Amino acid sequence: MRKWKRFTSVFTLLLVASLLAGNAEIRANSSDSNHYTYTYDCWGLDRESPDAYSVERVISGSDFAECGNFSEPQGIFSTGNKMFVVDTGNNRICEFVYENSTFTYVRDVVGYKDASGKDVNFKGPQDVFVTKDGQMYVADTGNNKIIHLDADGNLVKAIGRPEDKTYTDEKFLPQKLVVDGAKRIFAQVQNVNKGFLEFDDAGDFTGFVGASEVSYDFLTYLWKMVATKEQREQMEMFVPTEYSNLCLDSEDFIYATISTFDGMVESAEPIRKLNAKGTDILVRNGYTDPYGDLRYTDKGEMKGPSKFHDICCLDNDVYYALDNTKGRIFAYDFQGNMLYAFGGHGYKAGLFMNPSAIEDLGDSLLVVDQKLGTITQFTLTQYGKLINEGLAEYKIGHYEESADIWREVLKLNGNYDQAYIGIGRALLREKHYKEAMEYFELKLDFKNYSKAFKLYREVWFEENIGVILVIIVILVVLGLGVGFVKKARREVEKG
Amino acid sequence: MKIKERLTNKEAWIRYRDSLRYSLHCIVRPFDGFWDLTHEKRGSLAAANTIIILVLLTNLIKLGATSFIFYAVNWDYVNLILEVATFLVPFIVYVVANWCLTTLFDGKGRLKDIWMGTAYALTPYVMIQLLLVPLSNVVTVEEGAFYSVFSTFSYVWCGLLIVASVMMIHDFMLGKAFLSLLFSAVGMLIIVFLLVLFFSLISDGFSYFYSIYKETVFRMY
């Protein structure tokens, strides 16, 4: 009887344990946050954050009498106080002026006169770039051309399909473009996977920029050795990825996004910063590389990792990547630390159905929704402003000043990890090593922790060197003494 | 009264102490050590269980006191039962799998011998990892190589000792010992699979009766 009882009790214990194990799984999957703005902490868990941007207004074309509704707008560009909306479905570029926090419709550009004086209309343009002196570059996708107009709307040049044997696609479908300070055009062209096309000032094709290397892993190599010839030919199809969009920062570096890749998003580096040679120089010092949502589902309507369709970079090197999967905007600082993410899928102001482009205008962000034909304007909140100020002070090396700002930030959001590390750095400068170590340990910054600890260890040794020496001397004396006593006793016992 | 007699039996205590001390001999002379452990009865189950408890304690001390540079712990998600189980369950399953298998492969060891041998083989883990805990708190990231080298060393040492214990306890040659370890791993997988199957069936059965109970309760209202 007793034996039976023991057996049942063990059985119940196991049963309870198995049920508990079942429950734990449900808890671990809490990724999809219900809050609007969030950030990932040092453990990779999503944490609620105060709103860094709030919706100022939602603009649609019909707000302006002469403009009329947008149809599938694909791009947006701003320079100075001007905003250009690429109204792809209506084959036009609309120009607005933003003054005294109101938008005014100026004009639309629907086409140009070609060399023979004939009117040519845009056909499904997808992007526009306007230089400071008003020269307009249009990616006229439907006409397979890149159009360069001067400030008065006269045609300067039209760039067609490059006659170059490295360009293999039959069509020329320019989708996105930027123009740098040296008037070079960088264009993202559909079906081209060798990087961006670069054209010089005269409109001549000069080569590809930023092709991502095809990397072999060891497994693929092994597989290739045993594969048949047909299989191997199939594998050649796995080509480097296509870029989805690009923008220029204040120093003419290209920020680029990728939205289609095979394999894991963690290793795909979907956000890149290219220098003139086309090498990726993005700083990735965050807890994780910038690739949007750390956790995502592989089922349902909004499955898969973040797919970035556009990116924009502010003068303080904070960049905002626009995720089309879930309609979110991810902000990263110049070190690659995630600042915050906000947005979502829906019809409410601040949510998007199919966001296609993002651009910054002064202090505000503009996000184009191609399905709704609207532009959402976001402005910085107090919290967002504080973070920008803190980053600015930090970037020029004013750690103490930035620490004061970070303390303010922590009052608004105790989950902002970089604030703790910022305060820790300031404390380290002020030689409060112990406190600095606590701040670094809290947010798992072991590099800075080690820096602080090294100094702390030195100071500790210097302060306690006397005590340490005394202890060593005592130990040595004790050891010798014990040895001596033992030896003496043995000799006495021997007689 | 029997317990009291046992506790006050001085000879038993001496034997326990000697068998525990024997683990230090075992880890430096594994072949002689593991042979005598079972064949000359120089080990004891009590000492083996002490070592297992020490391993569990080491794991907990590691969890609590290792510097976050080497072992970052999110205390929100620590589950003590799970921490204990992550060592104990594989250990028990390995011993059982190895016993099941070596009985078929005409190994000489009994279940008790395998249990003892495997436990004794974990002695270096306790010794080195316990010393590494204070060490981890006085080094920086750059000096962290020391930590990882010693840590890896303890695992390798334990691994070699386990191979030696299998060879000596079952009177196997090296090749057969490796083979039996390999098949033990397969056996472990099978045991785990059966356990999972068993528990999912049980919990399905349980939830069936539970839903009947719920249904009747709702009807009553």
Coordinates of N, CA, C and O in Angstrom, one line a residue, chain B residues 75-217:
Chain B
W75 N 17.1 37.4 -14.5 CA 16.5 36.8 -13.3 C 15.0 36.7 -13.4 O 14.4 35.9 -12.7
D76 N 14.4 37.4 -14.3 CA 13.0 37.3 -14.5 C 12.6 35.9 -15.1 O 11.5 35.5 -14.9
Y77 N 13.6 35.3 -15.7 CA 13.2 34.0 -16.4 C 13.9 32.8 -15.8 O 13.9 31.8 -16.4
V78 N 14.6 33.0 -14.6 CA 15.2 31.9 -14.0 C 14.2 31.0 -13.3 O 13.4 31.5 -12.6
N79 N 14.3 29.7 -13.6 CA 13.4 28.7 -12.9 C 14.3 27.7 -12.3 O 15.0 26.9 -12.9
L80 N 14.3 27.7 -10.9 CA 15.2 26.8 -10.2 C 15.0 25.3 -10.5 O 16.0 24.6 -10.7
I81 N 13.8 24.9 -10.7 CA 13.5 23.5 -11.0 C 14.1 23.2 -12.3 O 14.8 22.1 -12.5
L82 N 14.0 24.1 -13.3 CA 14.6 23.9 -14.6 C 16.1 23.8 -14.5 O 16.7 23.0 -15.2
E83 N 16.7 24.7 -13.7 CA 18.1 24.7 -13.6 C 18.6 23.3 -13.1 O 19.6 22.8 -13.6
V84 N 17.9 22.8 -12.1 CA 18.3 21.5 -11.5 C 18.1 20.4 -12.6 O 18.9 19.6 -12.8
A85 N 16.9 20.5 -13.2 CA 16.6 19.5 -14.2 C 17.5 19.4 -15.4 O 17.8 18.3 -15.9
T86 N 18.0 20.6 -15.8 CA 18.9 20.6 -17.0 C 20.1 19.7 -16.8 O 20.7 19.3 -17.7
F87 N 20.6 19.6 -15.5 CA 21.7 18.7 -15.3 C 21.2 17.3 -15.0 O 21.6 16.3 -15.5
L88 N 20.2 17.2 -14.1 CA 19.8 15.9 -13.5 C 19.1 15.0 -14.5 O 19.4 13.8 -14.6
V89 N 18.3 15.6 -15.3 CA 17.5 14.7 -16.3 C 18.4 14.1 -17.3 O 18.4 12.9 -17.5
P90 N 19.3 14.9 -18.0 CA 20.2 14.2 -18.9 C 21.1 13.2 -18.2 O 21.4 12.1 -18.8
F91 N 21.5 13.5 -17.0 CA 22.4 12.6 -16.3 C 21.7 11.2 -16.1 O 22.2 10.2 -16.4
I92 N 20.5 11.3 -15.5 CA 19.8 10.0 -15.3 C 19.5 9.3 -16.6 O 19.7 8.1 -16.7
V93 N 19.0 10.1 -17.6 CA 18.7 9.4 -18.8 C 19.9 8.8 -19.5 O 19.9 7.7 -20.0
Y94 N 21.1 9.5 -19.3 CA 22.3 8.9 -19.9 C 22.6 7.6 -19.1 O 22.9 6.5 -19.8
V95 N 22.6 7.6 -17.8 CA 22.9 6.4 -17.1 C 22.0 5.2 -17.4 O 22.5 4.1 -17.7
V96 N 20.7 5.5 -17.5 CA 19.7 4.5 -17.9 C 20.0 4.0 -19.3 O 20.1 2.7 -19.5
A97 N 20.2 4.9 -20.2 CA 20.4 4.5 -21.6 C 21.7 3.7 -21.7 O 21.7 2.6 -22.4
N98 N 22.7 4.1 -21.0 CA 24.0 3.4 -21.1 C 23.9 2.0 -20.5 O 24.4 1.0 -21.0
W99 N 23.1 1.9 -19.4 CA 22.9 0.6 -18.8 C 22.1 -0.3 -19.7 O 22.5 -1.5 -19.9
C100 N 21.0 0.2 -20.3 CA 20.2 -0.6 -21.2 C 21.1 -1.2 -22.3 O 21.0 -2.3 -22.7
L101 N 21.9 -0.3 -22.8 CA 22.7 -0.7 -24.0 C 23.8 -1.6 -23.7 O 24.0 -2.7 -24.4
T102 N 24.6 -1.3 -22.6 CA 25.7 -2.2 -22.3 C 25.3 -3.5 -21.8 O 26.0 -4.5 -21.9
T103 N 24.1 -3.6 -21.2 CA 23.6 -5.0 -20.9 C 23.4 -5.8 -22.1 O 23.8 -7.0 -22.1
L104 N 23.0 -5.2 -23.2 CA 22.9 -6.0 -24.5 C 24.3 -6.2 -25.1 O 24.6 -7.3 -25.7
F105 N 25.2 -5.3 -24.9 CA 26.6 -5.4 -25.5 C 27.5 -6.1 -24.6 O 28.7 -5.9 -24.6
D106 N 27.0 -7.0 -23.7 CA 27.7 -7.7 -22.7 C 28.8 -6.8 -21.9 O 29.9 -7.2 -21.8
G107 N 28.3 -5.7 -21.4 CA 29.1 -4.9 -20.5 C 29.1 -5.5 -19.1 O 28.1 -6.1 -18.8
K108 N 30.1 -5.2 -18.4 CA 30.2 -5.9 -17.1 C 29.5 -5.1 -16.0 O 29.1 -5.6 -14.9
G109 N 29.3 -3.8 -16.3 CA 28.8 -2.9 -15.2 C 27.3 -3.0 -14.9 O 26.5 -3.3 -15.8
R110 N 27.0 -2.9 -13.6 CA 25.6 -2.8 -13.2 C 25.2 -1.3 -13.2 O 26.0 -0.4 -13.3
L111 N 23.9 -1.1 -13.0 CA 23.3 0.3 -13.0 C 24.1 1.1 -12.0 O 24.4 2.3 -12.2
K112 N 24.3 0.5 -10.8 CA 24.9 1.2 -9.7 C 26.3 1.6 -10.1 O 26.8 2.8 -9.8
D113 N 27.0 0.7 -10.8 CA 28.4 1.0 -11.2 C 28.5 2.2 -12.2 O 29.3 3.1 -12.1
I114 N 27.5 2.2 -13.1 CA 27.5 3.2 -14.1 C 27.2 4.6 -13.5 O 27.9 5.6 -13.7
W115 N 26.2 4.6 -12.6 CA 25.9 5.8 -11.8 C 27.1 6.3 -11.1 O 27.4 7.5 -11.2
M116 N 27.8 5.4 -10.4 CA 28.9 5.8 -9.6 C 30.1 6.4 -10.5 O 30.6 7.4 -10.3
G117 N 30.4 5.6 -11.6 CA 31.5 6.0 -12.5 C 31.2 7.3 -13.1 O 32.1 8.2 -13.1
T118 N 30.0 7.6 -13.6 CA 29.7 8.8 -14.3 C 29.8 10.0 -13.3 O 30.3 11.1 -13.6
A119 N 29.3 9.8 -12.0 CA 29.3 10.8 -11.0 C 30.7 11.1 -10.7 O 31.1 12.3 -10.6
Y120 N 31.6 10.1 -10.5 CA 33.0 10.4 -10.2 C 33.7 11.1 -11.3 O 34.6 11.9 -11.0
A121 N 33.2 10.9 -12.5 CA 33.9 11.5 -13.7 C 33.6 13.0 -13.7 O 34.3 13.8 -14.4
L122 N 32.6 13.5 -12.9 CA 32.3 14.9 -13.0 C 33.0 15.7 -11.9 O 32.8 16.9 -11.8
T123 N 33.9 15.1 -11.2 CA 34.7 15.8 -10.1 C 35.4 17.0 -10.7 O 35.4 18.1 -10.1
P124 N 36.2 16.9 -11.8 CA 36.9 18.1 -12.3 C 36.0 19.3 -12.6 O 36.4 20.4 -12.4
Y125 N 34.8 19.0 -13.0 CA 33.8 20.1 -13.3 C 33.6 20.9 -12.0 O 33.6 22.1 -12.0
V126 N 33.3 20.2 -10.9 CA 33.1 20.8 -9.6 C 34.3 21.7 -9.2 O 34.2 22.9 -8.9
M127 N 35.5 21.0 -9.3 CA 36.7 21.7 -8.8 C 37.0 22.9 -9.6 O 37.2 24.0 -9.0
I128 N 37.0 22.8 -10.9 CA 37.4 23.9 -11.8 C 36.4 25.0 -11.8 O 36.6 26.2 -11.6
Q129 N 35.1 24.6 -12.1 CA 34.1 25.6 -12.2 C 33.9 26.4 -10.9 O 33.6 27.6 -11.0
L130 N 34.0 25.8 -9.8 CA 33.9 26.5 -8.5 C 35.0 27.6 -8.4 O 34.7 28.7 -7.9
L131 N 36.2 27.2 -8.8 CA 37.3 28.2 -8.7 C 37.1 29.3 -9.7 O 37.5 30.4 -9.5
L132 N 36.5 29.0 -10.9 CA 36.3 30.0 -11.9 C 35.3 31.1 -11.5 O 35.3 32.2 -12.0
V133 N 34.4 30.7 -10.6 CA 33.4 31.7 -10.2 C 34.0 33.0 -9.6 O 33.8 34.1 -10.1
P134 N 34.9 32.8 -8.6 CA 35.6 34.1 -8.1 C 36.5 34.7 -9.1 O 36.6 35.9 -9.2
L135 N 37.1 33.8 -9.9 CA 38.0 34.3 -11.0 C 37.3 35.3 -11.9 O 37.8 36.3 -12.3
S136 N 36.1 34.8 -12.3 CA 35.3 35.6 -13.3 C 35.0 37.0 -12.8 O 34.8 37.9 -13.6
N137 N 35.0 37.2 -11.5 CA 34.7 38.5 -10.9 C 35.9 39.4 -10.8 O 35.7 40.6 -10.4
V138 N 37.1 38.9 -11.1 CA 38.2 39.8 -11.0 C 39.0 40.0 -12.3 O 40.1 40.5 -12.3
V139 N 38.3 39.6 -13.4 CA 39.0 39.8 -14.7 C 38.1 40.7 -15.6 O 36.9 40.8 -15.4
T140 N 38.8 41.3 -16.6 CA 38.0 42.1 -17.6 C 37.8 41.2 -18.8 O 38.2 40.1 -18.9
V141 N 37.1 41.8 -19.8 CA 36.8 41.1 -21.0 C 38.1 40.6 -21.7 O 38.1 39.5 -22.2
E142 N 39.1 41.5 -21.7 CA 40.3 41.1 -22.4 C 41.0 39.9 -21.8 O 41.6 39.1 -22.4
E143 N 40.9 39.8 -20.4 CA 41.5 38.7 -19.7 C 40.6 37.5 -19.7 O 40.9 36.5 -19.1
G144 N 39.4 37.6 -20.3 CA 38.4 36.6 -20.3 C 38.9 35.3 -20.9 O 38.3 34.2 -20.7
A145 N 39.9 35.3 -21.7 CA 40.4 34.1 -22.4 C 40.8 33.1 -21.3 O 40.5 31.9 -21.5
F146 N 41.4 33.5 -20.2 CA 41.7 32.6 -19.1 C 40.5 31.8 -18.7 O 40.5 30.6 -18.6
Y147 N 39.4 32.5 -18.5 CA 38.2 31.9 -18.0 C 37.7 30.8 -19.0 O 37.5 29.7 -18.7
S148 N 37.6 31.2 -20.3 CA 37.1 30.3 -21.3 C 38.0 29.1 -21.5 O 37.5 28.0 -21.7
V149 N 39.3 29.3 -21.4 CA 40.3 28.2 -21.5 C 40.0 27.2 -20.4 O 39.9 26.0 -20.6
F150 N 40.0 27.7 -19.2 CA 39.8 26.8 -18.0 C 38.5 26.1 -18.1 O 38.3 24.9 -17.7
S151 N 37.5 26.8 -18.5 CA 36.1 26.3 -18.6 C 36.1 25.1 -19.6 O 35.6 24.0 -19.3
T152 N 36.6 25.4 -20.8 CA 36.7 24.3 -21.8 C 37.5 23.1 -21.3 O 37.1 22.0 -21.5
F153 N 38.6 23.4 -20.6 CA 39.4 22.4 -20.0 C 38.6 21.5 -19.1 O 38.8 20.2 -19.2
S154 N 37.8 22.1 -18.3 CA 37.0 21.2 -17.3 C 36.1 20.3 -18.1 O 35.9 19.1 -17.7
Y155 N 35.5 20.8 -19.2 CA 34.5 20.0 -19.9 C 35.3 18.8 -20.6 O 34.8 17.7 -20.6
V156 N 36.4 19.2 -21.2 CA 37.2 18.1 -21.9 C 37.6 17.1 -21.0 O 37.5 15.9 -21.2
W157 N 38.1 17.5 -19.8 CA 38.6 16.5 -18.8 C 37.5 15.6 -18.4 O 37.6 14.4 -18.4
C158 N 36.3 16.2 -18.1 CA 35.1 15.3 -17.8 C 34.8 14.4 -18.9 O 34.5 13.2 -18.6
G159 N 34.8 14.9 -20.1 CA 34.5 14.0 -21.2 C 35.4 12.8 -21.3 O 35.0 11.7 -21.5
L160 N 36.7 13.1 -21.2 CA 37.7 12.0 -21.2 C 37.5 11.0 -20.1 O 37.6 9.8 -20.3
L161 N 37.2 11.5 -18.9 CA 36.9 10.6 -17.8 C 35.7 9.8 -18.0 O 35.7 8.6 -17.6
I162 N 34.7 10.3 -18.7 CA 33.5 9.5 -18.9 C 33.8 8.4 -19.9 O 33.4 7.2 -19.6
V163 N 34.7 8.7 -20.9 CA 35.1 7.6 -21.8 C 35.8 6.5 -21.0 O 35.6 5.3 -21.1
A164 N 36.8 7.0 -20.1 CA 37.5 6.0 -19.3 C 36.6 5.2 -18.4 O 36.8 4.0 -18.3
S165 N 35.6 5.9 -17.9 CA 34.7 5.1 -16.9 C 34.0 4.1 -17.7 O 33.8 2.9 -17.2
V166 N 33.5 4.4 -18.9 CA 32.8 3.4 -19.7 C 33.7 2.2 -20.0 O 33.4 1.0 -19.9
M167 N 35.0 2.5 -20.4 CA 35.9 1.5 -20.7 C 36.2 0.5 -19.5 O 36.2 -0.7 -19.7
M168 N 36.4 1.1 -18.4 CA 36.8 0.3 -17.2 C 35.7 -0.4 -16.6 O 35.8 -1.6 -16.2
I169 N 34.5 0.3 -16.5 CA 33.4 -0.3 -15.8 C 32.8 -1.5 -16.5 O 32.5 -2.6 -16.0
H170 N 32.8 -1.4 -17.9 CA 32.2 -2.5 -18.7 C 33.3 -3.4 -19.2 O 33.0 -4.3 -20.0
D171 N 34.6 -3.1 -19.0 CA 35.7 -3.9 -19.5 C 35.6 -3.8 -21.1 O 35.7 -4.9 -21.7
F172 N 35.5 -2.6 -21.6 CA 35.5 -2.4 -23.0 C 36.8 -1.9 -23.5 O 37.6 -1.3 -22.8
M173 N 37.1 -2.1 -24.8 CA 38.2 -1.5 -25.5 C 37.7 -0.1 -25.9 O 36.5 0.2 -25.9
L174 N 38.7 0.8 -26.3 CA 38.4 2.2 -26.6 C 37.3 2.3 -27.7 O 36.3 3.0 -27.6
G175 N 37.5 1.5 -28.8 CA 36.5 1.6 -29.9 C 35.1 1.2 -29.4 O 34.1 1.9 -29.7
K176 N 35.0 0.2 -28.6 CA 33.7 -0.3 -28.2 C 33.1 0.7 -27.2 O 31.9 1.0 -27.2
A177 N 34.0 1.4 -26.4 CA 33.5 2.4 -25.5 C 32.9 3.6 -26.3 O 31.8 4.0 -25.9
F178 N 33.6 4.0 -27.3 CA 33.0 5.1 -28.1 C 31.7 4.7 -28.8 O 30.8 5.5 -28.8
L179 N 31.7 3.5 -29.3 CA 30.5 3.0 -29.9 C 29.3 3.0 -28.9 O 28.2 3.4 -29.2
S180 N 29.6 2.5 -27.7 CA 28.6 2.4 -26.7 C 28.1 3.8 -26.3 O 26.9 4.1 -26.1
L181 N 29.0 4.8 -26.3 CA 28.6 6.2 -26.0 C 27.7 6.7 -27.1 O 26.7 7.4 -26.8
L182 N 28.1 6.4 -28.3 CA 27.3 6.9 -29.4 C 25.9 6.4 -29.4 O 24.9 7.1 -29.5
F183 N 25.8 5.0 -29.1 CA 24.5 4.4 -29.1 C 23.7 4.8 -27.9 O 22.5 4.9 -27.9
S184 N 24.5 5.2 -26.8 CA 23.8 5.7 -25.6 C 23.1 7.0 -25.9 O 22.0 7.3 -25.5
A185 N 23.8 7.8 -26.8 CA 23.2 9.1 -27.2 C 21.9 8.8 -27.9 O 20.8 9.5 -27.7
V186 N 21.9 7.8 -28.8 CA 20.7 7.5 -29.6 C 19.6 7.0 -28.6 O 18.4 7.4 -28.7
G187 N 20.1 6.1 -27.6 CA 19.1 5.6 -26.7 C 18.5 6.7 -25.8 O 17.3 6.7 -25.5
M188 N 19.3 7.8 -25.5 CA 18.8 8.9 -24.7 C 17.6 9.6 -25.5 O 16.6 9.9 -25.0
L189 N 17.9 9.7 -26.8 CA 16.9 10.4 -27.7 C 15.6 9.5 -27.6 O 14.5 10.1 -27.5
I190 N 15.7 8.2 -27.7 CA 14.6 7.3 -27.7 C 13.8 7.5 -26.4 O 12.6 7.6 -26.4
I191 N 14.6 7.5 -25.3 CA 13.9 7.6 -24.0 C 13.1 8.9 -23.9 O 12.0 8.9 -23.5
V192 N 13.8 10.0 -24.3 CA 13.1 11.3 -24.2 C 11.9 11.3 -25.1 O 10.8 11.8 -24.7
F193 N 12.0 10.7 -26.3 CA 10.8 10.6 -27.2 C 9.7 9.9 -26.5 O 8.5 10.4 -26.5
L194 N 10.0 8.7 -25.9 CA 8.9 8.0 -25.3 C 8.3 8.7 -24.1 O 7.1 8.7 -23.9
L195 N 9.2 9.4 -23.3 CA 8.7 10.2 -22.2 C 7.7 11.3 -22.7 O 6.6 11.5 -22.1
V196 N 8.2 12.0 -23.7 CA 7.3 13.1 -24.3 C 6.0 12.5 -24.7 O 4.9 13.1 -24.5
L197 N 6.1 11.4 -25.4 CA 4.9 10.8 -25.9 C 3.9 10.4 -24.8 O 2.7 10.7 -24.8
F198 N 4.5 9.8 -23.8 CA 3.8 9.4 -22.6 C 3.1 10.6 -21.9 O 1.9 10.5 -21.7
F199 N 3.8 11.7 -21.7 CA 3.3 12.8 -21.1 C 2.2 13.5 -21.9 O 1.2 13.9 -21.4
S200 N 2.4 13.5 -23.2 CA 1.4 14.2 -24.0 C 0.1 13.4 -24.0 O -1.0 13.9 -23.9
L201 N 0.2 12.1 -24.0 CA -1.0 11.2 -23.9 C -1.7 11.4 -22.6 O -2.9 11.6 -22.5
I202 N -0.8 11.4 -21.5 CA -1.4 11.6 -20.2 C -2.1 12.9 -20.1 O -3.3 13.0 -19.6
S203 N -1.5 14.0 -20.5 CA -2.1 15.3 -20.4 C -3.4 15.4 -21.3 O -4.3 16.0 -20.9
D204 N -3.4 14.7 -22.4 CA -4.6 14.7 -23.2 C -5.7 14.0 -22.5 O -6.8 14.4 -22.4
G205 N -5.3 12.8 -21.9 CA -6.3 12.1 -21.1 C -6.8 12.9 -19.9 O -8.1 13.0 -19.7
F206 N -5.9 13.6 -19.3 CA -6.3 14.4 -18.1 C -7.2 15.5 -18.6 O -8.3 15.8 -18.0
S207 N -6.9 16.2 -19.7 CA -7.7 17.3 -20.1 C -9.1 16.8 -20.6 O -10.1 17.6 -20.5
Y208 N -9.2 15.6 -21.1 CA -10.5 15.0 -21.4 C -11.4 14.9 -20.2 O -12.5 15.5 -20.3
F209 N -10.9 14.4 -19.2 CA -11.7 14.3 -18.0 C -12.0 15.6 -17.4 O -13.0 15.9 -16.9
Y210 N -11.0 16.5 -17.5 CA -11.2 17.8 -16.9 C -12.3 18.6 -17.7 O -13.1 19.2 -17.1
S211 N -12.3 18.4 -19.0 CA -13.4 19.1 -19.8 C -14.7 18.5 -19.5 O -15.8 19.2 -19.5
I212 N -14.8 17.1 -19.3 CA -16.0 16.5 -18.9 C -16.5 17.1 -17.5 O -17.7 17.5 -17.4
Y213 N -15.6 17.3 -16.6 CA -15.9 17.9 -15.3 C -16.4 19.3 -15.5 O -17.5 19.6 -14.9
K214 N -15.7 20.1 -16.3 CA -16.1 21.4 -16.6 C -17.6 21.5 -17.1 O -18.4 22.3 -16.7
E215 N -17.8 20.6 -18.1 CA -19.1 20.6 -18.8 C -20.2 20.3 -17.8 O -21.2 21.0 -17.8
T216 N -20.0 19.3 -17.0 CA -21.0 19.0 -16.0 C -21.2 20.1 -15.0 O -22.4 20.5 -14.7
V217 N -20.1 20.8 -14.7 CA -20.3 21.9 -13.7 C -21.1 23.0 -14.4 O -22.0 23.6 -13.8

